[in-house]
Amino acid sequence: MLKSVVAALGVSAGLVASLQAVSADSRGGGSDYNGTWNVQLVTESGLCDSRYSFSLAVRDGDIRLASTAEGASVSGRISGDGNVGLSVRRSGTSGAASGRLQANSGSGTWSVSSLCSGRWTAQRRSTRVAQAD
């Protein structure tokens, strides 16, 4: 049972390039970050697996999973100055992440409740926005 709980949390955490909502004044920016981004998460403490990778799609400041095959939902925003805020939900578990993107890369921190936390990095794969499956 612990293994299944850790696996569920791990996937949720891995999808965390999940960040808490960016303030309302950030709406209207973020189109400079349009495209598909590869995200790597590294767990620094807690019960989650050590590393995760996934793709996010950014369009006009809105962030979502590049594929719906993950079984999770991601919502978030990027402000015009690159500040990122997301949240992820999967199987009743939620996580949050925050950080900053630059032209083609970014970094920040993430957490899943008090169960695990770490850092993330991102690289822009393309300026074309991937379509969800």
mmCIF file of N, CA and C in Angstrom:
data_model
loop_
_atom_site.group_PDB
_atom_site.id
_atom_site.type_symbol
_atom_site.label_atom_id
_atom_site.label_comp_id
_atom_site.label_asym_id
_atom_site.label_seq_id
_atom_site.Cartn_x
_atom_site.Cartn_y
_atom_site.Cartn_z
ATOM 1 N N MET A 1 0.818 -1.187 0.000
ATOM 2 C CA MET A 1 0.000 0.000 0.000
ATOM 3 C C MET A 1 0.864 1.253 0.000
ATOM 4 N N LEU A 2 1.910 1.281 0.828
ATOM 5 C CA LEU A 2 2.784 2.444 0.847
ATOM 6 C C LEU A 2 3.364 2.690 -0.536
ATOM 7 N N LYS A 3 3.713 1.611 -1.220
ATOM 8 C CA LYS A 3 4.277 1.751 -2.562
ATOM 9 C C LYS A 3 3.290 2.433 -3.498
ATOM 10 N N SER A 4 1.991 2.050 -3.442
ATOM 11 C CA SER A 4 1.007 2.680 -4.321
ATOM 12 C C SER A 4 0.769 4.128 -3.948
ATOM 13 N N VAL A 5 0.795 4.449 -2.663
ATOM 14 C CA VAL A 5 0.640 5.845 -2.234
ATOM 15 C C VAL A 5 1.825 6.670 -2.733
ATOM 16 N N VAL A 6 3.034 6.136 -2.556
ATOM 17 C CA VAL A 6 4.227 6.844 -3.015
ATOM 18 C C VAL A 6 4.194 7.012 -4.520
ATOM 19 N N ALA A 7 3.769 5.974 -5.251
ATOM 20 C CA ALA A 7 3.696 6.076 -6.713
ATOM 21 C C ALA A 7 2.707 7.157 -7.129
ATOM 22 N N ALA A 8 1.537 7.186 -6.483
ATOM 23 C CA ALA A 8 0.545 8.203 -6.826
ATOM 24 C C ALA A 8 1.068 9.601 -6.521
ATOM 25 N N LEU A 9 1.703 9.742 -5.374
ATOM 26 C CA LEU A 9 2.267 11.045 -5.025
ATOM 27 C C LEU A 9 3.412 11.400 -5.956
ATOM 28 N N GLY A 10 4.190 10.403 -6.319
ATOM 29 C CA GLY A 10 5.318 10.640 -7.208
ATOM 30 C C GLY A 10 4.881 11.178 -8.541
ATOM 31 N N VAL A 11 3.847 10.583 -9.122
ATOM 32 C CA VAL A 11 3.366 11.075 -10.410
ATOM 33 C C VAL A 11 2.831 12.482 -10.242
ATOM 34 N N SER A 12 2.100 12.706 -9.166
ATOM 35 C CA SER A 12 1.576 14.043 -8.925
ATOM 36 C C SER A 12 2.704 15.046 -8.761
ATOM 37 N N ALA A 13 3.697 14.671 -7.982
ATOM 38 C CA ALA A 13 4.824 15.572 -7.782
ATOM 39 C C ALA A 13 5.570 15.788 -9.074
ATOM 40 N N GLY A 14 5.722 14.727 -9.827
ATOM 41 C CA GLY A 14 6.429 14.827 -11.092
ATOM 42 C C GLY A 14 5.728 15.761 -12.045
ATOM 43 N N LEU A 15 4.446 15.815 -11.970
ATOM 44 C CA LEU A 15 3.704 16.712 -12.833
ATOM 45 C C LEU A 15 3.739 18.117 -12.298
ATOM 46 N N VAL A 16 4.242 18.218 -11.152
ATOM 47 C CA VAL A 16 4.315 19.538 -10.526
ATOM 48 C C VAL A 16 5.195 20.424 -11.323
ATOM 49 N N ALA A 17 5.512 20.568 -12.195
ATOM 50 C CA ALA A 17 5.784 21.918 -12.530
ATOM 51 C C ALA A 17 4.428 22.502 -12.300
ATOM 52 N N SER A 18 3.726 22.165 -10.930
ATOM 53 C CA SER A 18 2.433 22.585 -10.425
ATOM 54 C C SER A 18 2.601 23.734 -9.493
ATOM 55 N N LEU A 19 1.997 24.797 -9.820
ATOM 56 C CA LEU A 19 2.324 25.977 -9.056
ATOM 57 C C LEU A 19 1.077 26.697 -8.582
ATOM 58 N N GLN A 20 1.177 27.377 -7.451
ATOM 59 C CA GLN A 20 0.035 28.119 -6.949
ATOM 60 C C GLN A 20 -0.209 29.321 -7.844
ATOM 61 N N ALA A 21 -1.440 29.773 -7.832
ATOM 62 C CA ALA A 21 -1.853 30.811 -8.766
ATOM 63 C C ALA A 21 -0.962 32.038 -8.670
ATOM 64 N N VAL A 22 -0.626 32.544 -9.847
ATOM 65 C CA VAL A 22 0.114 33.798 -9.929
ATOM 66 C C VAL A 22 -0.904 34.912 -9.734
ATOM 67 N N SER A 23 -0.511 36.010 -9.142
ATOM 68 C CA SER A 23 -1.449 37.075 -8.825
ATOM 69 C C SER A 23 -2.188 37.594 -10.054
ATOM 70 N N ALA A 24 -3.368 38.138 -9.809
ATOM 71 C CA ALA A 24 -4.234 38.581 -10.900
ATOM 72 C C ALA A 24 -3.577 39.622 -11.791
ATOM 73 N N ASP A 25 -2.654 40.411 -11.277
ATOM 74 C CA ASP A 25 -2.017 41.427 -12.112
ATOM 75 C C ASP A 25 -1.078 40.811 -13.147
ATOM 76 N N SER A 26 -0.802 39.522 -13.060
ATOM 77 C CA SER A 26 0.065 38.894 -14.051
ATOM 78 C C SER A 26 -0.706 38.451 -15.280
ATOM 79 N N ARG A 27 -2.017 38.449 -15.216
ATOM 80 C CA ARG A 27 -2.810 38.029 -16.369
ATOM 81 C C ARG A 27 -2.559 38.999 -17.515
ATOM 82 N N GLY A 28 -2.538 38.436 -18.725
ATOM 83 C CA GLY A 28 -2.320 39.280 -19.884
ATOM 84 C C GLY A 28 -0.890 39.240 -20.367
ATOM 85 N N GLY A 29 0.018 38.603 -19.680
ATOM 86 C CA GLY A 29 1.394 38.472 -20.129
ATOM 87 C C GLY A 29 1.702 37.030 -20.432
ATOM 88 N N GLY A 30 2.966 36.746 -20.639
ATOM 89 C CA GLY A 30 3.382 35.364 -20.774
ATOM 90 C C GLY A 30 3.467 34.816 -22.176
ATOM 91 N N SER A 31 3.040 35.561 -23.202
ATOM 92 C CA SER A 31 3.084 35.006 -24.555
ATOM 93 C C SER A 31 4.517 34.830 -25.060
ATOM 94 N N ASP A 32 5.493 35.509 -24.461
ATOM 95 C CA ASP A 32 6.893 35.307 -24.835
ATOM 96 C C ASP A 32 7.377 33.906 -24.498
ATOM 97 N N TYR A 33 6.606 33.173 -23.703
ATOM 98 C CA TYR A 33 7.003 31.836 -23.257
ATOM 99 C C TYR A 33 6.208 30.733 -23.951
ATOM 100 N N ASN A 34 5.448 31.089 -24.998
ATOM 101 C CA ASN A 34 4.660 30.101 -25.729
ATOM 102 C C ASN A 34 5.540 28.973 -26.233
ATOM 103 N N GLY A 35 4.999 27.754 -26.192
ATOM 104 C CA GLY A 35 5.696 26.602 -26.729
ATOM 105 C C GLY A 35 5.599 25.411 -25.813
ATOM 106 N N THR A 36 6.405 24.409 -26.131
ATOM 107 C CA THR A 36 6.456 23.183 -25.350
ATOM 108 C C THR A 36 7.743 23.177 -24.546
ATOM 109 N N TRP A 37 7.629 22.886 -23.262
ATOM 110 C CA TRP A 37 8.747 22.919 -22.329
ATOM 111 C C TRP A 37 8.954 21.539 -21.719
ATOM 112 N N ASN A 38 10.183 21.066 -21.701
ATOM 113 C CA ASN A 38 10.539 19.841 -20.983
ATOM 114 C C ASN A 38 10.894 20.232 -19.556
ATOM 115 N N VAL A 39 10.292 19.540 -18.604
ATOM 116 C CA VAL A 39 10.490 19.861 -17.192
ATOM 117 C C VAL A 39 11.096 18.655 -16.483
ATOM 118 N N GLN A 40 12.106 18.910 -15.677
ATOM 119 C CA GLN A 40 12.761 17.888 -14.864
ATOM 120 C C GLN A 40 12.571 18.275 -13.401
ATOM 121 N N LEU A 41 12.087 17.337 -12.596
ATOM 122 C CA LEU A 41 11.946 17.582 -11.162
ATOM 123 C C LEU A 41 12.897 16.673 -10.406
ATOM 124 N N VAL A 42 13.525 17.224 -9.385
ATOM 125 C CA VAL A 42 14.416 16.462 -8.516
ATOM 126 C C VAL A 42 13.876 16.584 -7.098
ATOM 127 N N THR A 43 13.640 15.427 -6.459
ATOM 128 C CA THR A 43 13.166 15.413 -5.073
ATOM 129 C C THR A 43 14.351 15.649 -4.147
ATOM 130 N N GLU A 44 14.207 16.589 -3.241
ATOM 131 C CA GLU A 44 15.260 16.878 -2.267
ATOM 132 C C GLU A 44 14.909 16.373 -0.875
ATOM 133 N N SER A 45 13.608 16.184 -0.587
ATOM 134 C CA SER A 45 13.210 15.624 0.703
ATOM 135 C C SER A 45 11.836 14.981 0.577
ATOM 136 N N GLY A 46 11.600 13.955 1.360
ATOM 137 C CA GLY A 46 10.294 13.334 1.419
ATOM 138 C C GLY A 46 10.208 11.977 0.769
ATOM 139 N N LEU A 47 8.961 11.518 0.545
ATOM 140 C CA LEU A 47 8.659 10.165 0.109
ATOM 141 C C LEU A 47 8.558 9.960 -1.394
ATOM 142 N N CYS A 48 8.741 10.952 -2.204
ATOM 143 C CA CYS A 48 8.558 10.832 -3.656
ATOM 144 C C CYS A 48 9.795 10.245 -4.326
ATOM 145 N N ASP A 49 9.588 9.689 -5.534
ATOM 146 C CA ASP A 49 10.721 9.197 -6.317
ATOM 147 C C ASP A 49 11.709 10.332 -6.546
ATOM 148 N N SER A 50 12.951 9.975 -6.884
ATOM 149 C CA SER A 50 14.021 10.970 -6.935
ATOM 150 C C SER A 50 13.945 11.919 -8.122
ATOM 151 N N ARG A 51 13.442 11.461 -9.286
ATOM 152 C CA ARG A 51 13.402 12.308 -10.485
ATOM 153 C C ARG A 51 12.145 12.054 -11.291
ATOM 154 N N TYR A 52 11.684 13.106 -11.979
ATOM 155 C CA TYR A 52 10.538 13.040 -12.880
ATOM 156 C C TYR A 52 10.813 13.914 -14.088
ATOM 157 N N SER A 53 10.210 13.530 -15.210
ATOM 158 C CA SER A 53 10.286 14.336 -16.428
ATOM 159 C C SER A 53 8.906 14.367 -17.067
ATOM 160 N N PHE A 54 8.536 15.481 -17.661
ATOM 161 C CA PHE A 54 7.280 15.608 -18.383
ATOM 162 C C PHE A 54 7.321 16.848 -19.245
ATOM 163 N N SER A 55 6.303 17.021 -20.086
ATOM 164 C CA SER A 55 6.220 18.176 -20.981
ATOM 165 C C SER A 55 4.998 19.017 -20.634
ATOM 166 N N LEU A 56 5.202 20.315 -20.659
ATOM 167 C CA LEU A 56 4.120 21.270 -20.475
ATOM 168 C C LEU A 56 3.984 22.124 -21.723
ATOM 169 N N ALA A 57 2.757 22.545 -21.991
ATOM 170 C CA ALA A 57 2.492 23.446 -23.109
ATOM 171 C C ALA A 57 2.095 24.802 -22.539
ATOM 172 N N VAL A 58 2.661 25.862 -23.110
ATOM 173 C CA VAL A 58 2.337 27.226 -22.691
ATOM 174 C C VAL A 58 1.748 27.963 -23.881
ATOM 175 N N ARG A 59 0.604 28.587 -23.652
ATOM 176 C CA ARG A 59 -0.018 29.409 -24.693
ATOM 177 C C ARG A 59 -0.561 30.668 -24.035
ATOM 178 N N ASP A 60 -0.021 31.812 -24.432
ATOM 179 C CA ASP A 60 -0.470 33.117 -23.938
ATOM 180 C C ASP A 60 -0.532 33.183 -22.412
ATOM 181 N N GLY A 61 0.470 32.597 -21.765
ATOM 182 C CA GLY A 61 0.570 32.651 -20.319
ATOM 183 C C GLY A 61 -0.114 31.522 -19.584
ATOM 184 N N ASP A 62 -0.979 30.747 -20.254
ATOM 185 C CA ASP A 62 -1.643 29.607 -19.622
ATOM 186 C C ASP A 62 -0.766 28.364 -19.761
ATOM 187 N N ILE A 63 -0.698 27.562 -18.695
ATOM 188 C CA ILE A 63 0.119 26.353 -18.672
ATOM 189 C C ILE A 63 -0.789 25.139 -18.547
ATOM 190 N N ARG A 64 -0.478 24.082 -19.313
ATOM 191 C CA ARG A 64 -1.197 22.812 -19.211
ATOM 192 C C ARG A 64 -0.245 21.683 -19.571
ATOM 193 N N LEU A 65 -0.639 20.444 -19.291
ATOM 194 C CA LEU A 65 0.147 19.297 -19.731
ATOM 195 C C LEU A 65 0.131 19.245 -21.243
ATOM 196 N N ALA A 66 1.239 18.854 -21.851
ATOM 197 C CA ALA A 66 1.297 18.720 -23.299
ATOM 198 C C ALA A 66 0.550 17.470 -23.744
ATOM 199 N N SER A 67 0.329 16.514 -22.836
ATOM 200 C CA SER A 67 -0.410 15.298 -23.127
ATOM 201 C C SER A 67 -1.352 15.016 -21.968
ATOM 202 N N THR A 68 -2.560 14.578 -22.264
ATOM 203 C CA THR A 68 -3.506 14.235 -21.205
ATOM 204 C C THR A 68 -3.328 12.801 -20.735
ATOM 205 N N ALA A 69 -2.365 12.084 -21.282
ATOM 206 C CA ALA A 69 -2.145 10.686 -20.922
ATOM 207 C C ALA A 69 -1.689 10.505 -19.475
ATOM 208 N N GLU A 70 -1.286 11.555 -18.811
ATOM 209 C CA GLU A 70 -0.782 11.465 -17.446
ATOM 210 C C GLU A 70 -1.883 11.223 -16.419
ATOM 211 N N GLY A 71 -3.156 11.456 -16.783
ATOM 212 C CA GLY A 71 -4.238 11.271 -15.838
ATOM 213 C C GLY A 71 -4.287 12.332 -14.762
ATOM 214 N N ALA A 72 -3.729 13.483 -15.021
ATOM 215 C CA ALA A 72 -3.685 14.564 -14.036
ATOM 216 C C ALA A 72 -4.190 15.845 -14.682
ATOM 217 N N SER A 73 -4.485 16.817 -13.857
ATOM 218 C CA SER A 73 -4.826 18.133 -14.378
ATOM 219 C C SER A 73 -3.813 19.143 -13.858
ATOM 220 N N VAL A 74 -3.404 20.020 -14.739
ATOM 221 C CA VAL A 74 -2.440 21.065 -14.405
ATOM 222 C C VAL A 74 -3.068 22.390 -14.775
ATOM 223 N N SER A 75 -2.979 23.345 -13.893
ATOM 224 C CA SER A 75 -3.405 24.698 -14.231
ATOM 225 C C SER A 75 -2.373 25.667 -13.696
ATOM 226 N N GLY A 76 -2.142 26.697 -14.455
ATOM 227 C CA GLY A 76 -1.165 27.670 -14.010
ATOM 228 C C GLY A 76 -1.020 28.814 -14.975
ATOM 229 N N ARG A 77 -0.192 29.778 -14.590
ATOM 230 C CA ARG A 77 0.040 30.988 -15.374
ATOM 231 C C ARG A 77 1.503 31.362 -15.336
ATOM 232 N N ILE A 78 1.918 32.031 -16.397
ATOM 233 C CA ILE A 78 3.221 32.682 -16.458
ATOM 234 C C ILE A 78 2.958 34.156 -16.698
ATOM 235 N N SER A 79 3.523 34.985 -15.860
ATOM 236 C CA SER A 79 3.339 36.423 -16.023
ATOM 237 C C SER A 79 4.263 36.937 -17.127
ATOM 238 N N GLY A 80 4.065 38.155 -17.525
ATOM 239 C CA GLY A 80 4.890 38.759 -18.564
ATOM 240 C C GLY A 80 6.366 38.809 -18.219
ATOM 241 N N ASP A 81 6.700 38.835 -16.928
ATOM 242 C CA ASP A 81 8.112 38.873 -16.532
ATOM 243 C C ASP A 81 8.683 37.482 -16.230
ATOM 244 N N GLY A 82 7.889 36.405 -16.518
ATOM 245 C CA GLY A 82 8.395 35.048 -16.386
ATOM 246 C C GLY A 82 8.107 34.344 -15.080
ATOM 247 N N ASN A 83 7.427 35.010 -14.132
ATOM 248 C CA ASN A 83 7.076 34.327 -12.882
ATOM 249 C C ASN A 83 6.028 33.259 -13.156
ATOM 250 N N VAL A 84 6.264 32.067 -12.603
ATOM 251 C CA VAL A 84 5.413 30.912 -12.855
ATOM 252 C C VAL A 84 4.673 30.533 -11.584
ATOM 253 N N GLY A 85 3.412 30.150 -11.728
ATOM 254 C CA GLY A 85 2.633 29.599 -10.633
ATOM 255 C C GLY A 85 1.714 28.515 -11.173
ATOM 256 N N LEU A 86 1.750 27.311 -10.606
ATOM 257 C CA LEU A 86 0.936 26.178 -11.075
ATOM 258 C C LEU A 86 0.357 25.389 -9.928
ATOM 259 N N SER A 87 -0.683 24.641 -10.227
ATOM 260 C CA SER A 87 -1.151 23.600 -9.313
ATOM 261 C C SER A 87 -1.475 22.368 -10.138
ATOM 262 N N VAL A 88 -1.290 21.190 -9.526
ATOM 263 C CA VAL A 88 -1.546 19.913 -10.180
ATOM 264 C C VAL A 88 -2.404 19.071 -9.262
ATOM 265 N N ARG A 89 -3.358 18.358 -9.855
ATOM 266 C CA ARG A 89 -4.182 17.427 -9.091
ATOM 267 C C ARG A 89 -4.178 16.090 -9.807
ATOM 268 N N ARG A 90 -4.044 15.029 -9.004
ATOM 269 C CA ARG A 90 -4.141 13.672 -9.547
ATOM 270 C C ARG A 90 -4.604 12.756 -8.423
ATOM 271 N N SER A 91 -5.676 12.044 -8.673
ATOM 272 C CA SER A 91 -6.205 11.071 -7.701
ATOM 273 C C SER A 91 -6.341 11.661 -6.302
ATOM 274 N N GLY A 92 -6.878 12.854 -6.193
ATOM 275 C CA GLY A 92 -7.099 13.470 -4.896
ATOM 276 C C GLY A 92 -5.874 14.083 -4.248
ATOM 277 N N THR A 93 -4.724 13.967 -4.872
ATOM 278 C CA THR A 93 -3.493 14.547 -4.340
ATOM 279 C C THR A 93 -3.185 15.811 -5.124
ATOM 280 N N SER A 94 -2.682 16.829 -4.443
ATOM 281 C CA SER A 94 -2.353 18.071 -5.142
ATOM 282 C C SER A 94 -0.947 18.522 -4.783
ATOM 283 N N GLY A 95 -0.375 19.290 -5.674
ATOM 284 C CA GLY A 95 0.953 19.833 -5.463
ATOM 285 C C GLY A 95 1.022 21.251 -5.986
ATOM 286 N N ALA A 96 2.102 21.918 -5.670
ATOM 287 C CA ALA A 96 2.281 23.300 -6.092
ATOM 288 C C ALA A 96 3.742 23.533 -6.440
ATOM 289 N N ALA A 97 3.962 24.498 -7.319
ATOM 290 C CA ALA A 97 5.323 24.863 -7.703
ATOM 291 C C ALA A 97 5.366 26.343 -8.038
ATOM 292 N N SER A 98 6.545 26.890 -7.949
ATOM 293 C CA SER A 98 6.727 28.290 -8.321
ATOM 294 C C SER A 98 8.144 28.465 -8.823
ATOM 295 N N GLY A 99 8.348 29.528 -9.557
ATOM 296 C CA GLY A 99 9.672 29.793 -10.091
ATOM 297 C C GLY A 99 9.621 30.844 -11.171
ATOM 298 N N ARG A 100 10.591 30.761 -12.073
ATOM 299 C CA ARG A 100 10.699 31.785 -13.105
ATOM 300 C C ARG A 100 11.260 31.174 -14.386
ATOM 301 N N LEU A 101 10.665 31.594 -15.521
ATOM 302 C CA LEU A 101 11.187 31.227 -16.828
ATOM 303 C C LEU A 101 11.912 32.414 -17.430
ATOM 304 N N GLN A 102 12.923 32.090 -18.229
ATOM 305 C CA GLN A 102 13.594 33.082 -19.060
ATOM 306 C C GLN A 102 13.291 32.690 -20.494
ATOM 307 N N ALA A 103 14.032 33.189 -21.463
ATOM 308 C CA ALA A 103 13.729 32.949 -22.871
ATOM 309 C C ALA A 103 13.600 31.463 -23.208
ATOM 310 N N ASN A 104 14.540 30.638 -22.789
ATOM 311 C CA ASN A 104 14.531 29.222 -23.161
ATOM 312 C C ASN A 104 14.789 28.267 -22.016
ATOM 313 N N SER A 105 14.791 28.761 -20.784
ATOM 314 C CA SER A 105 15.026 27.901 -19.635
ATOM 315 C C SER A 105 14.338 28.499 -18.408
ATOM 316 N N GLY A 106 14.308 27.712 -17.337
ATOM 317 C CA GLY A 106 13.705 28.204 -16.113
ATOM 318 C C GLY A 106 14.015 27.272 -14.956
ATOM 319 N N SER A 107 13.651 27.720 -13.751
ATOM 320 C CA SER A 107 13.877 26.897 -12.566
ATOM 321 C C SER A 107 12.992 27.390 -11.434
ATOM 322 N N GLY A 108 12.866 26.534 -10.406
ATOM 323 C CA GLY A 108 12.071 26.897 -9.250
ATOM 324 C C GLY A 108 11.976 25.748 -8.275
ATOM 325 N N THR A 109 10.971 25.800 -7.412
ATOM 326 C CA THR A 109 10.764 24.786 -6.387
ATOM 327 C C THR A 109 9.354 24.213 -6.500
ATOM 328 N N TRP A 110 9.154 23.028 -5.910
ATOM 329 C CA TRP A 110 7.851 22.376 -5.909
ATOM 330 C C TRP A 110 7.654 21.634 -4.592
ATOM 331 N N SER A 111 6.387 21.315 -4.292
ATOM 332 C CA SER A 111 6.083 20.507 -3.108
ATOM 333 C C SER A 111 4.744 19.805 -3.285
ATOM 334 N N VAL A 112 4.600 18.672 -2.606
ATOM 335 C CA VAL A 112 3.338 17.954 -2.501
ATOM 336 C C VAL A 112 3.032 17.887 -1.010
ATOM 337 N N SER A 113 2.128 18.751 -0.561
ATOM 338 C CA SER A 113 1.817 18.873 0.864
ATOM 339 C C SER A 113 3.115 18.889 1.663
ATOM 340 N N SER A 114 3.115 18.168 2.753
ATOM 341 C CA SER A 114 4.340 18.056 3.538
ATOM 342 C C SER A 114 5.043 16.736 3.243
ATOM 343 N N LEU A 115 4.600 16.030 2.187
ATOM 344 C CA LEU A 115 5.132 14.700 1.889
ATOM 345 C C LEU A 115 6.466 14.719 1.153
ATOM 346 N N CYS A 116 6.669 15.673 0.255
ATOM 347 C CA CYS A 116 7.935 15.745 -0.466
ATOM 348 C C CYS A 116 8.068 17.112 -1.127
ATOM 349 N N SER A 117 9.297 17.445 -1.465
ATOM 350 C CA SER A 117 9.564 18.727 -2.104
ATOM 351 C C SER A 117 10.894 18.642 -2.850
ATOM 352 N N GLY A 118 11.128 19.645 -3.675
ATOM 353 C CA GLY A 118 12.377 19.670 -4.424
ATOM 354 C C GLY A 118 12.484 20.877 -5.330
ATOM 355 N N ARG A 119 13.288 20.714 -6.361
ATOM 356 C CA ARG A 119 13.511 21.802 -7.324
ATOM 357 C C ARG A 119 13.172 21.306 -8.721
ATOM 358 N N TRP A 120 12.896 22.235 -9.630
ATOM 359 C CA TRP A 120 12.626 21.890 -11.010
ATOM 360 C C TRP A 120 13.443 22.768 -11.937
ATOM 361 N N THR A 121 13.724 22.241 -13.104
ATOM 362 C CA THR A 121 14.336 23.008 -14.184
ATOM 363 C C THR A 121 13.529 22.743 -15.443
ATOM 364 N N ALA A 122 13.550 23.688 -16.361
ATOM 365 C CA ALA A 122 12.806 23.554 -17.613
ATOM 366 C C ALA A 122 13.640 24.072 -18.773
ATOM 367 N N GLN A 123 13.469 23.433 -19.921
ATOM 368 C CA GLN A 123 14.093 23.856 -21.168
ATOM 369 C C GLN A 123 13.007 23.933 -22.232
ATOM 370 N N ARG A 124 13.000 25.025 -23.005
ATOM 371 C CA ARG A 124 12.019 25.118 -24.080
ATOM 372 C C ARG A 124 12.426 24.165 -25.197
ATOM 373 N N ARG A 125 11.515 23.289 -25.574
ATOM 374 C CA ARG A 125 11.750 22.332 -26.648
ATOM 375 C C ARG A 125 11.378 22.934 -27.993
ATOM 376 N N SER A 126 10.339 23.748 -27.989
ATOM 377 C CA SER A 126 9.870 24.329 -29.241
ATOM 378 C C SER A 126 9.034 25.556 -28.938
ATOM 379 N N THR A 127 8.914 26.450 -29.890
ATOM 380 C CA THR A 127 8.033 27.599 -29.717
ATOM 381 C C THR A 127 6.629 27.265 -30.202
ATOM 382 N N ARG A 128 6.472 26.095 -30.750
ATOM 383 C CA ARG A 128 5.154 25.610 -31.182
ATOM 384 C C ARG A 128 4.482 24.955 -29.989
ATOM 385 N N VAL A 129 3.209 25.243 -29.783
ATOM 386 C CA VAL A 129 2.461 24.681 -28.661
ATOM 387 C C VAL A 129 1.938 23.315 -29.044
ATOM 388 N N ALA A 130 2.299 22.279 -28.258
ATOM 389 C CA ALA A 130 1.833 20.915 -28.499
ATOM 390 C C ALA A 130 0.342 20.831 -28.229
ATOM 391 N N GLN A 131 -0.323 19.982 -28.961
ATOM 392 C CA GLN A 131 -1.748 19.733 -28.737
ATOM 393 C C GLN A 131 -1.917 18.550 -27.805
ATOM 394 N N ALA A 132 -2.876 18.618 -26.908
ATOM 395 C CA ALA A 132 -3.142 17.498 -26.000
ATOM 396 C C ALA A 132 -3.660 16.313 -26.789
ATOM 397 N N ASP A 133 -3.312 15.090 -26.328
ATOM 398 C CA ASP A 133 -3.776 13.862 -26.970
ATOM 399 C C ASP A 133 -5.257 13.687 -26.769
#
